[in-house]
mmCIF file of C-alpha atoms in Angstrom:
data_model
loop_
_atom_site.group_PDB
_atom_site.id
_atom_site.type_symbol
_atom_site.label_atom_id
_atom_site.label_comp_id
_atom_site.label_asym_id
_atom_site.label_seq_id
_atom_site.Cartn_x
_atom_site.Cartn_y
_atom_site.Cartn_z
ATOM 1 C CA MET A 208 -209.537 -21.858 -115.014
ATOM 2 C CA ASP A 209 -210.073 -20.256 -111.601
ATOM 3 C CA LEU A 210 -211.888 -22.797 -109.931
ATOM 4 C CA TYR A 211 -209.538 -25.344 -111.288
ATOM 5 C CA VAL A 212 -206.468 -23.602 -110.238
ATOM 6 C CA TRP A 213 -207.798 -23.470 -106.149
ATOM 7 C CA GLY A 214 -209.059 -27.499 -106.976
ATOM 8 C CA GLY A 215 -205.275 -27.861 -107.627
ATOM 9 C CA ILE A 216 -204.199 -26.131 -104.556
ATOM 10 C CA LEU A 217 -206.889 -28.361 -102.870
ATOM 11 C CA ALA A 218 -205.048 -31.565 -104.071
ATOM 12 C CA ILE A 219 -201.699 -30.544 -103.411
ATOM 13 C CA THR A 220 -203.007 -29.298 -99.886
ATOM 14 C CA LEU A 221 -204.442 -32.442 -99.178
ATOM 15 C CA ALA A 222 -201.300 -34.711 -100.632
ATOM 16 C CA THR A 223 -199.222 -32.913 -98.088
ATOM 17 C CA VAL A 224 -201.514 -33.505 -95.281
ATOM 18 C CA VAL A 225 -202.307 -37.224 -95.879
ATOM 19 C CA ALA A 226 -198.273 -37.820 -96.400
ATOM 20 C CA ARG A 227 -197.579 -36.188 -93.248
ATOM 21 C CA THR A 228 -200.321 -37.568 -91.079
ATOM 22 C CA VAL A 229 -201.225 -40.690 -92.376
ATOM 23 C CA LEU A 230 -198.911 -43.014 -89.976
ATOM 24 C CA LEU A 231 -199.578 -40.568 -87.231
ATOM 25 C CA LEU A 232 -203.208 -40.971 -87.548
ATOM 26 C CA LEU A 233 -203.521 -44.630 -87.999
ATOM 27 C CA PRO A 234 -204.764 -46.026 -84.478
ATOM 28 C CA GLY A 235 -203.390 -48.798 -82.419
ATOM 29 C CA GLN A 236 -199.949 -50.068 -82.074
ATOM 30 C CA LEU A 237 -198.489 -50.273 -85.339
ATOM 31 C CA SER A 238 -195.847 -52.686 -85.073
ATOM 32 C CA TRP A 239 -192.525 -53.101 -87.421
ATOM 33 C CA PRO A 240 -189.368 -55.153 -86.987
ATOM 34 C CA PRO A 241 -186.384 -53.685 -85.117
ATOM 35 C CA SER A 242 -184.456 -53.286 -87.856
ATOM 36 C CA ILE A 243 -186.630 -50.570 -89.337
ATOM 37 C CA ASP A 244 -186.467 -48.783 -86.416
ATOM 38 C CA ALA A 245 -182.799 -48.817 -86.362
ATOM 39 C CA ALA A 246 -182.516 -47.679 -89.969
ATOM 40 C CA LEU A 247 -185.086 -44.881 -89.022
ATOM 41 C CA ARG A 248 -182.615 -43.238 -86.645
ATOM 42 C CA TYR A 249 -180.656 -42.566 -89.656
ATOM 43 C CA ALA A 250 -183.337 -40.969 -91.745
ATOM 44 C CA PRO A 251 -182.435 -37.384 -90.568
ATOM 45 C CA ALA A 252 -178.771 -37.350 -92.092
ATOM 46 C CA CYS A 253 -179.586 -39.490 -95.109
ATOM 47 C CA ALA A 254 -182.446 -37.270 -96.142
ATOM 48 C CA LEU A 255 -180.558 -34.245 -95.475
ATOM 49 C CA ALA A 256 -177.469 -35.417 -97.679
ATOM 50 C CA GLY A 257 -180.055 -36.569 -100.410
ATOM 51 C CA ILE A 258 -180.975 -32.754 -100.792
ATOM 52 C CA ILE A 259 -178.001 -31.082 -100.567
ATOM 53 C CA ALA A 260 -175.461 -33.122 -103.033
ATOM 54 C CA PRO A 261 -178.036 -32.714 -105.744
ATOM 55 C CA ASP A 262 -178.577 -28.714 -104.977
ATOM 56 C CA LEU A 263 -174.903 -28.142 -105.049
ATOM 57 C CA LEU A 264 -173.278 -30.624 -107.778
ATOM 58 C CA PHE A 265 -175.903 -29.787 -110.881
ATOM 59 C CA VAL A 266 -175.606 -26.578 -112.342
ATOM 60 C CA ALA A 267 -179.549 -24.981 -112.954
ATOM 61 C CA ASP A 268 -179.209 -23.982 -116.774
ATOM 62 C CA SER A 269 -177.179 -27.051 -118.276
ATOM 63 C CA GLY A 270 -178.706 -29.850 -115.534
ATOM 64 C CA GLU A 271 -175.177 -31.054 -115.642
ATOM 65 C CA ILE A 272 -172.444 -32.206 -112.715
ATOM 66 C CA ALA A 273 -170.379 -29.103 -112.788
ATOM 67 C CA ALA A 274 -167.695 -27.347 -110.698
ATOM 68 C CA ASN A 275 -169.601 -24.253 -109.976
ATOM 69 C CA PRO A 276 -170.090 -21.333 -107.433
ATOM 70 C CA LYS A 277 -172.845 -23.181 -105.502
ATOM 71 C CA LEU A 278 -170.506 -26.323 -104.668
ATOM 72 C CA TRP A 279 -167.830 -23.703 -103.686
ATOM 73 C CA GLY A 280 -170.114 -21.844 -101.656
ATOM 74 C CA GLY A 281 -171.147 -25.651 -100.124
ATOM 75 C CA LEU A 282 -167.569 -26.964 -99.359
ATOM 76 C CA VAL A 283 -166.548 -23.414 -97.588
ATOM 77 C CA GLY A 284 -170.004 -24.113 -95.499
ATOM 78 C CA ILE A 285 -168.950 -27.460 -94.697
ATOM 79 C CA PHE A 286 -165.612 -26.337 -93.492
ATOM 80 C CA ILE A 287 -167.182 -23.102 -91.530
ATOM 81 C CA PHE A 288 -169.528 -25.325 -89.668
ATOM 82 C CA ALA A 289 -166.687 -27.805 -88.843
ATOM 83 C CA THR A 290 -164.610 -25.216 -87.410
ATOM 84 C CA THR A 291 -167.037 -22.815 -85.665
ATOM 85 C CA ARG A 292 -170.323 -24.663 -85.131
ATOM 86 C CA SER A 293 -172.189 -21.506 -86.224
ATOM 87 C CA MET A 294 -174.890 -21.789 -88.403
ATOM 88 C CA ILE A 295 -175.054 -17.966 -89.286
ATOM 89 C CA ALA A 296 -171.259 -18.102 -90.225
ATOM 90 C CA THR A 297 -172.153 -21.121 -92.402
ATOM 91 C CA ILE A 298 -174.850 -19.218 -94.169
ATOM 92 C CA GLY A 299 -173.139 -16.194 -94.341
ATOM 93 C CA GLY A 300 -169.786 -17.457 -95.256
ATOM 94 C CA GLY A 301 -171.154 -19.764 -98.061
ATOM 95 C CA MET A 302 -173.300 -16.952 -99.509
ATOM 96 C CA LEU A 303 -170.421 -14.720 -99.699
ATOM 97 C CA VAL A 304 -168.485 -16.932 -101.246
ATOM 98 C CA PHE A 305 -170.926 -18.248 -103.719
ATOM 99 C CA THR A 306 -171.351 -14.747 -104.709
ATOM 100 C CA LEU A 307 -167.791 -13.587 -105.264
ATOM 101 C CA SER A 308 -167.375 -16.741 -107.274
ATOM 102 C CA ARG A 309 -170.256 -16.078 -109.079
ATOM 103 C CA LEU A 310 -169.263 -12.619 -110.297
ATOM 104 C CA GLY A 311 -165.666 -13.638 -111.285
ATOM 105 C CA LEU A 312 -164.136 -11.887 -108.054
ATOM 106 C CA LEU A 313 -162.296 -15.425 -107.122
ATOM 107 C CA PRO A 314 -159.914 -17.430 -109.070
ATOM 108 C CA PHE A 315 -162.536 -20.637 -109.122
ATOM 109 C CA MET B 90 -175.787 -31.380 -60.275
ATOM 110 C CA PRO B 91 -179.294 -28.930 -59.582
ATOM 111 C CA GLU B 92 -178.980 -27.318 -63.541
ATOM 112 C CA SER B 93 -179.229 -30.676 -64.834
ATOM 113 C CA VAL B 94 -182.598 -31.827 -62.466
ATOM 114 C CA GLN B 95 -183.843 -28.175 -63.477
ATOM 115 C CA LEU B 96 -183.214 -28.522 -67.226
ATOM 116 C CA ALA B 97 -185.032 -32.033 -67.415
ATOM 117 C CA HIS B 98 -188.116 -30.662 -65.995
ATOM 118 C CA PRO B 99 -188.360 -27.639 -67.680
ATOM 119 C CA THR B 100 -192.711 -26.035 -67.880
ATOM 120 C CA PRO B 101 -194.169 -26.308 -71.259
ATOM 121 C CA ARG B 102 -193.310 -22.212 -71.377
ATOM 122 C CA GLU B 103 -189.890 -23.278 -71.114
ATOM 123 C CA ALA B 104 -189.494 -26.150 -73.680
ATOM 124 C CA PHE B 105 -191.567 -24.120 -76.344
ATOM 125 C CA ASN B 106 -189.015 -21.735 -75.950
ATOM 126 C CA ARG B 107 -186.210 -23.476 -76.194
ATOM 127 C CA GLY B 108 -187.384 -25.253 -79.586
ATOM 128 C CA MET B 109 -187.896 -21.719 -81.116
ATOM 129 C CA ARG B 110 -184.389 -20.734 -79.824
ATOM 130 C CA GLU B 111 -182.731 -23.952 -81.397
ATOM 131 C CA LEU B 112 -184.641 -23.661 -85.033
ATOM 132 C CA LEU B 113 -183.747 -19.861 -85.092
ATOM 133 C CA PRO B 114 -180.163 -20.016 -85.932
ATOM 134 C CA ALA B 115 -181.523 -21.744 -89.242
ATOM 135 C CA GLY B 116 -183.924 -18.427 -89.825
ATOM 136 C CA PRO B 117 -182.153 -16.870 -92.673
ATOM 137 C CA GLY B 118 -181.625 -20.108 -94.508
ATOM 138 C CA VAL B 119 -185.833 -20.619 -93.689
ATOM 139 C CA ILE B 120 -186.365 -16.953 -95.315
ATOM 140 C CA ALA B 121 -184.364 -17.513 -98.562
ATOM 141 C CA TRP B 122 -186.153 -20.936 -99.215
ATOM 142 C CA GLY B 123 -189.031 -19.107 -98.417
ATOM 143 C CA ILE B 124 -188.844 -16.173 -100.631
ATOM 144 C CA VAL B 125 -187.703 -18.439 -103.715
ATOM 145 C CA THR B 126 -190.498 -20.598 -103.546
ATOM 146 C CA GLY B 127 -192.581 -17.548 -103.618
ATOM 147 C CA VAL B 128 -191.255 -16.045 -106.237
ATOM 148 C CA ALA B 129 -191.058 -19.220 -108.297
ATOM 149 C CA MET B 130 -195.043 -19.555 -107.415
ATOM 150 C CA VAL B 131 -195.771 -16.380 -109.116
ATOM 151 C CA LYS B 132 -193.395 -16.879 -112.119
ATOM 152 C CA SER B 133 -195.123 -20.327 -112.881
ATOM 153 C CA GLY B 134 -198.474 -18.504 -113.635
ATOM 154 C CA LEU B 135 -200.580 -18.070 -110.217
ATOM 155 C CA THR B 136 -202.116 -14.937 -109.263
ATOM 156 C CA VAL B 137 -200.744 -13.514 -105.785
ATOM 157 C CA PRO B 138 -203.845 -14.704 -103.966
ATOM 158 C CA GLU B 139 -203.585 -18.334 -105.135
ATOM 159 C CA ALA B 140 -199.999 -18.433 -104.463
ATOM 160 C CA ILE B 141 -200.697 -16.903 -100.966
ATOM 161 C CA GLY B 142 -203.404 -19.162 -100.514
ATOM 162 C CA LEU B 143 -201.226 -22.449 -101.477
ATOM 163 C CA SER B 144 -198.499 -21.313 -99.396
ATOM 164 C CA LEU B 145 -200.742 -20.990 -96.106
ATOM 165 C CA ALA B 146 -202.302 -24.288 -96.809
ATOM 166 C CA ALA B 147 -200.031 -26.831 -97.812
ATOM 167 C CA TYR B 148 -196.824 -25.387 -96.206
ATOM 168 C CA ALA B 149 -194.909 -27.871 -98.517
ATOM 169 C CA GLY B 150 -192.318 -25.738 -100.751
ATOM 170 C CA SER B 151 -190.863 -28.917 -103.155
ATOM 171 C CA ALA B 152 -194.393 -30.249 -103.354
ATOM 172 C CA GLN B 153 -196.016 -26.557 -104.443
ATOM 173 C CA LEU B 154 -192.745 -26.319 -107.231
ATOM 174 C CA ALA B 155 -193.360 -29.962 -108.708
ATOM 175 C CA ALA B 156 -197.105 -29.452 -108.713
ATOM 176 C CA LEU B 157 -197.604 -26.221 -110.401
ATOM 177 C CA PRO B 158 -195.997 -27.038 -113.922
ATOM 178 C CA LEU B 159 -199.100 -29.695 -114.041
ATOM 179 C CA ILE B 160 -201.400 -26.895 -113.020
ATOM 180 C CA ALA B 161 -199.836 -24.551 -115.499
ATOM 181 C CA SER B 162 -200.959 -27.416 -118.382
ATOM 182 C CA VAL B 163 -204.511 -27.558 -116.845
ATOM 183 C CA ALA B 164 -203.327 -31.614 -116.231
ATOM 184 C CA PRO B 165 -206.090 -33.705 -114.033
ATOM 185 C CA LEU B 166 -206.340 -33.127 -110.422
ATOM 186 C CA TRP B 167 -205.554 -36.654 -109.716
ATOM 187 C CA LEU B 168 -202.373 -36.300 -111.463
ATOM 188 C CA VAL B 169 -201.576 -33.058 -109.309
ATOM 189 C CA PHE B 170 -202.454 -35.223 -106.166
ATOM 190 C CA VAL B 171 -200.004 -38.303 -106.922
ATOM 191 C CA THR B 172 -197.370 -35.884 -107.854
ATOM 192 C CA ALA B 173 -197.235 -33.762 -104.585
ATOM 193 C CA LEU B 174 -197.849 -36.990 -102.859
ATOM 194 C CA ILE B 175 -194.932 -38.783 -104.150
ATOM 195 C CA VAL B 176 -192.821 -35.431 -103.595
ATOM 196 C CA ASN B 177 -193.882 -35.779 -99.955
ATOM 197 C CA LEU B 178 -192.813 -39.267 -99.603
ATOM 198 C CA ARG B 179 -190.118 -38.475 -97.102
ATOM 199 C CA PHE B 180 -192.698 -36.990 -94.856
ATOM 200 C CA VAL B 181 -194.001 -40.487 -94.520
ATOM 201 C CA VAL B 182 -190.272 -41.475 -92.944
ATOM 202 C CA TYR B 183 -189.971 -38.590 -90.669
ATOM 203 C CA SER B 184 -193.664 -39.583 -89.306
ATOM 204 C CA ALA B 185 -192.771 -43.130 -88.771
ATOM 205 C CA ALA B 186 -189.309 -41.828 -86.524
ATOM 206 C CA VAL B 187 -191.495 -39.472 -84.751
ATOM 207 C CA ARG B 188 -194.908 -41.631 -83.921
ATOM 208 C CA PRO B 189 -193.415 -43.005 -80.933
ATOM 209 C CA TYR B 190 -193.238 -39.888 -79.125
ATOM 210 C CA PHE B 191 -196.554 -38.960 -80.321
ATOM 211 C CA GLN B 192 -198.738 -41.881 -79.819
ATOM 212 C CA SER B 193 -200.421 -41.246 -76.654
ATOM 213 C CA LEU B 194 -201.442 -37.824 -77.772
ATOM 214 C CA PRO B 195 -205.659 -37.164 -79.259
ATOM 215 C CA ALA B 196 -205.772 -37.455 -82.601
ATOM 216 C CA ARG B 197 -206.553 -33.843 -83.545
ATOM 217 C CA TYR B 198 -202.999 -33.347 -81.793
ATOM 218 C CA ARG B 199 -200.976 -35.575 -83.633
ATOM 219 C CA LEU B 200 -203.418 -34.415 -87.073
ATOM 220 C CA SER B 201 -201.678 -30.806 -85.898
ATOM 221 C CA LEU B 202 -198.361 -31.691 -85.112
ATOM 222 C CA GLY B 203 -197.808 -33.819 -88.302
ATOM 223 C CA TYR B 204 -199.100 -30.820 -90.468
ATOM 224 C CA ILE B 205 -196.575 -28.403 -89.211
ATOM 225 C CA ILE B 206 -193.632 -31.080 -89.339
ATOM 226 C CA GLY B 207 -190.206 -29.704 -91.805
ATOM 227 C CA ASP B 208 -186.852 -31.272 -92.265
ATOM 228 C CA ILE B 209 -185.225 -28.804 -89.946
ATOM 229 C CA MET B 210 -187.578 -29.642 -86.963
ATOM 230 C CA PHE B 211 -187.646 -33.070 -87.413
ATOM 231 C CA VAL B 212 -183.469 -33.341 -87.430
ATOM 232 C CA LYS B 213 -183.913 -31.104 -84.224
ATOM 233 C CA PHE B 214 -186.434 -33.035 -82.230
ATOM 234 C CA THR B 215 -184.853 -36.546 -83.396
ATOM 235 C CA ASN B 216 -181.684 -35.000 -81.944
ATOM 236 C CA LEU B 217 -183.288 -33.989 -79.058
ATOM 237 C CA MET B 218 -184.695 -37.374 -78.326
ATOM 238 C CA GLN B 219 -181.381 -39.152 -79.075
ATOM 239 C CA ASN B 220 -179.502 -36.773 -76.547
ATOM 240 C CA GLU B 221 -182.133 -36.509 -74.357
ATOM 241 C CA PRO B 222 -184.438 -39.115 -74.081
ATOM 242 C CA ARG B 223 -185.750 -38.351 -71.153
ATOM 243 C CA TYR B 224 -186.043 -34.692 -71.410
ATOM 244 C CA HIS B 225 -189.835 -33.987 -70.047
ATOM 245 C CA ARG B 226 -191.819 -31.633 -72.608
ATOM 246 C CA PRO B 227 -190.639 -32.899 -76.089
ATOM 247 C CA ILE B 228 -193.760 -31.771 -77.376
ATOM 248 C CA ALA B 229 -193.373 -28.470 -76.036
ATOM 249 C CA TYR B 230 -190.097 -28.094 -77.622
ATOM 250 C CA TYR B 231 -190.933 -29.662 -81.101
ATOM 251 C CA CYS B 232 -193.821 -26.959 -81.072
ATOM 252 C CA GLY B 233 -192.005 -24.118 -80.341
ATOM 253 C CA GLY B 234 -189.488 -24.986 -82.943
ATOM 254 C CA ALA B 235 -192.207 -26.330 -85.629
ATOM 255 C CA VAL B 236 -194.529 -22.915 -85.318
ATOM 256 C CA CYS B 237 -191.419 -20.577 -85.453
ATOM 257 C CA ASN B 238 -190.515 -22.384 -88.780
ATOM 258 C CA TRP B 239 -194.025 -22.118 -90.380
ATOM 259 C CA LEU B 240 -194.316 -18.452 -89.248
ATOM 260 C CA ILE B 241 -190.694 -17.561 -90.909
ATOM 261 C CA TRP B 242 -191.787 -19.624 -93.905
ATOM 262 C CA GLN B 243 -195.279 -18.153 -94.677
ATOM 263 C CA ALA B 244 -193.727 -14.425 -94.386
ATOM 264 C CA ALA B 245 -190.792 -14.965 -96.605
ATOM 265 C CA SER B 246 -193.153 -16.964 -99.379
ATOM 266 C CA ILE B 247 -195.743 -13.927 -98.837
ATOM 267 C CA ALA B 248 -192.680 -11.581 -99.133
ATOM 268 C CA GLY B 249 -191.255 -13.659 -102.054
ATOM 269 C CA ILE B 250 -194.844 -13.865 -103.927
ATOM 270 C CA VAL B 251 -195.459 -9.775 -103.554
ATOM 271 C CA LEU B 252 -191.742 -9.176 -104.539
ATOM 272 C CA ALA B 253 -191.576 -11.423 -107.419
ATOM 273 C CA LYS B 254 -190.702 -9.114 -109.975
ATOM 274 C CA GLU B 255 -188.033 -7.343 -107.883
ATOM 275 C CA ILE B 256 -185.787 -10.647 -106.822
ATOM 276 C CA PRO B 257 -183.247 -11.567 -109.710
ATOM 277 C CA PRO B 258 -182.632 -15.578 -110.111
ATOM 278 C CA ALA B 259 -179.142 -15.017 -110.311
ATOM 279 C CA TRP B 260 -178.717 -14.370 -106.607
ATOM 280 C CA GLY B 261 -179.002 -17.786 -105.863
ATOM 281 C CA LEU B 262 -181.071 -17.271 -102.870
ATOM 282 C CA GLU B 263 -182.183 -20.629 -102.291
ATOM 283 C CA LEU B 264 -178.249 -21.658 -101.898
ATOM 284 C CA ALA B 265 -178.445 -20.175 -98.149
ATOM 285 C CA GLY B 266 -181.612 -22.639 -97.187
ATOM 286 C CA THR B 267 -179.075 -25.447 -98.424
ATOM 287 C CA LEU B 268 -176.427 -24.161 -96.390
ATOM 288 C CA ALA B 269 -178.697 -24.404 -93.256
ATOM 289 C CA LEU B 270 -179.366 -28.251 -94.009
ATOM 290 C CA VAL B 271 -175.558 -28.385 -94.337
ATOM 291 C CA ALA B 272 -174.997 -27.099 -90.573
ATOM 292 C CA LEU B 273 -177.683 -29.594 -89.575
ATOM 293 C CA VAL B 274 -175.858 -32.785 -91.372
ATOM 294 C CA VAL B 275 -172.407 -31.812 -90.426
ATOM 295 C CA PRO B 276 -172.880 -32.629 -86.849
ATOM 296 C CA LEU B 277 -174.518 -36.062 -87.088
ATOM 297 C CA CYS B 278 -172.023 -37.645 -89.523
ATOM 298 C CA ARG B 279 -169.663 -37.906 -86.261
ATOM 299 C CA GLN B 280 -171.087 -41.120 -86.139
ATOM 300 C CA TYR B 281 -169.432 -43.561 -88.522
ATOM 301 C CA ALA B 282 -172.687 -45.486 -89.130
ATOM 302 C CA THR B 283 -174.354 -42.265 -90.064
ATOM 303 C CA LEU B 284 -171.869 -41.235 -92.110
ATOM 304 C CA VAL B 285 -172.003 -44.402 -94.257
ATOM 305 C CA GLY B 286 -175.643 -43.502 -94.844
ATOM 306 C CA ALA B 287 -175.378 -39.827 -96.003
ATOM 307 C CA LEU B 288 -172.669 -40.474 -98.264
ATOM 308 C CA ILE B 289 -174.543 -43.305 -99.857
ATOM 309 C CA SER B 290 -177.947 -41.178 -99.847
ATOM 310 C CA ALA B 291 -176.122 -38.345 -101.355
ATOM 311 C CA THR B 292 -174.139 -40.429 -104.317
ATOM 312 C CA VAL B 293 -177.874 -42.147 -104.883
ATOM 313 C CA ALA B 294 -179.504 -38.945 -105.171
ATOM 314 C CA VAL B 295 -177.069 -37.626 -107.282
ATOM 315 C CA LEU B 296 -177.093 -41.036 -109.760
ATOM 316 C CA ALA B 297 -180.765 -41.003 -109.790
ATOM 317 C CA HIS B 298 -181.268 -36.633 -109.997
ATOM 318 C CA GLY B 299 -182.728 -37.512 -113.674
ATOM 319 C CA LEU B 300 -185.897 -39.432 -112.368
ATOM 320 C CA PRO B 301 -188.824 -37.072 -112.080
ATOM 321 C CA LEU B 302 -191.086 -36.529 -108.908
ATOM 322 C CA ARG B 303 -187.738 -36.039 -106.555
ATOM 323 C CA LEU B 304 -188.168 -39.894 -106.595
ATOM 324 C CA GLY B 305 -183.929 -39.492 -106.549
ATOM 325 C CA LEU B 306 -184.083 -37.971 -103.002
ATOM 326 C CA LEU B 307 -186.569 -40.609 -101.782
ATOM 327 C CA LEU B 308 -184.242 -43.332 -103.381
ATOM 328 C CA GLY B 309 -181.284 -42.202 -101.677
ATOM 329 C CA LEU B 310 -182.836 -41.719 -98.212
ATOM 330 C CA LEU B 311 -183.921 -45.485 -98.395
ATOM 331 C CA SER B 312 -180.250 -46.874 -99.789
ATOM 332 C CA GLY B 313 -178.778 -44.617 -97.092
ATOM 333 C CA MET B 314 -180.626 -45.687 -94.161
ATOM 334 C CA ALA B 315 -180.168 -49.197 -95.357
ATOM 335 C CA ALA B 316 -176.098 -48.931 -95.851
ATOM 336 C CA ALA B 317 -176.205 -46.990 -91.992
ATOM 337 C CA PHE B 318 -178.104 -49.919 -90.774
ATOM 338 C CA TRP B 319 -175.821 -52.089 -92.574
ATOM 339 C CA ALA B 320 -172.743 -50.268 -91.332
ATOM 340 C CA ASP B 321 -173.848 -50.100 -87.816
ATOM 341 C CA ARG B 322 -174.321 -54.064 -87.691
ATOM 342 C CA ARG B 323 -170.907 -54.631 -89.710
ATOM 343 C CA ARG B 324 -169.416 -52.784 -87.029
ATOM 344 C CA ASP B 325 -170.774 -54.483 -83.946
ATOM 345 C CA ALA B 326 -169.981 -57.831 -85.485
ATOM 346 C CA GLY B 327 -166.325 -56.666 -86.275
ATOM 347 C CA MET B 328 -165.965 -55.803 -82.458
ATOM 348 C CA GLY B 329 -166.811 -59.114 -81.578
ATOM 349 C CA SER B 330 -169.990 -57.835 -79.382
#
């Protein structure tokens, strides 16, 4: 069992290294159509949006979409960042609203 | 403007420090995520040394969490490998985007730079390259932020592993990590095409949430990129240019 677990750790590590570096290690000029380059410019925003939306919308217990404290915290976070440009305020304010809502101290 | 001339030619140390400085506001998010991942590793049955080993070696939160149930059920190792690989496919997209900037470096540097790539520093680095394409020390900048992210993440993850029994899941610490990403994505969405891409990616990721192995995220990422590209083209065509 022990050795198997360390084998699993090695497998996860290898998979991560491969995914992160295979395109960087391929030698020579890799060329792809300019449209791919243009689309890659949008990768950061699309990746973030694709991570955030399910995190906020799905309720962990039921696995269903519902209005929930995380969603309120996230929406308040978006508002705070749009008005203050401060990441710390976004994290702090969002967590505060989430916690108050979770404890039933807010009307939503 | 002498100031901007000076900014365009920072020393490696100045660029490294700038990367660190720009990563630090996301620190609370990284800490919260690291703790949550550490706790989850112990809860899924790893011993403390195993969990610390996995965290230090793999440095891949969602792949670690996706593959752990397989290890708990003693699944074949190739399946563990494939699962982690699929969960990590977004990094292939990230490395395609940064390849032009790393291309001229020796292989061992490309290996290490790729190994420490993460969501936050990827966004920060591509922002810098788009806003200041002539920035003189992009690699040092990248290293500053990425190394800082690695250290914060590992410290938090190890704290989570050690304190696993003291941290109730109801605290919802993982939301702090999500909020850090919210703060990163909002300013990007001021551009029309980017906003379209982000909305499509979010929608597709939610609709495909039932897919295993975080394939919903990959599907969202790819369709968002395609949608943004298309929106950009359409707008150019519409303006008659």
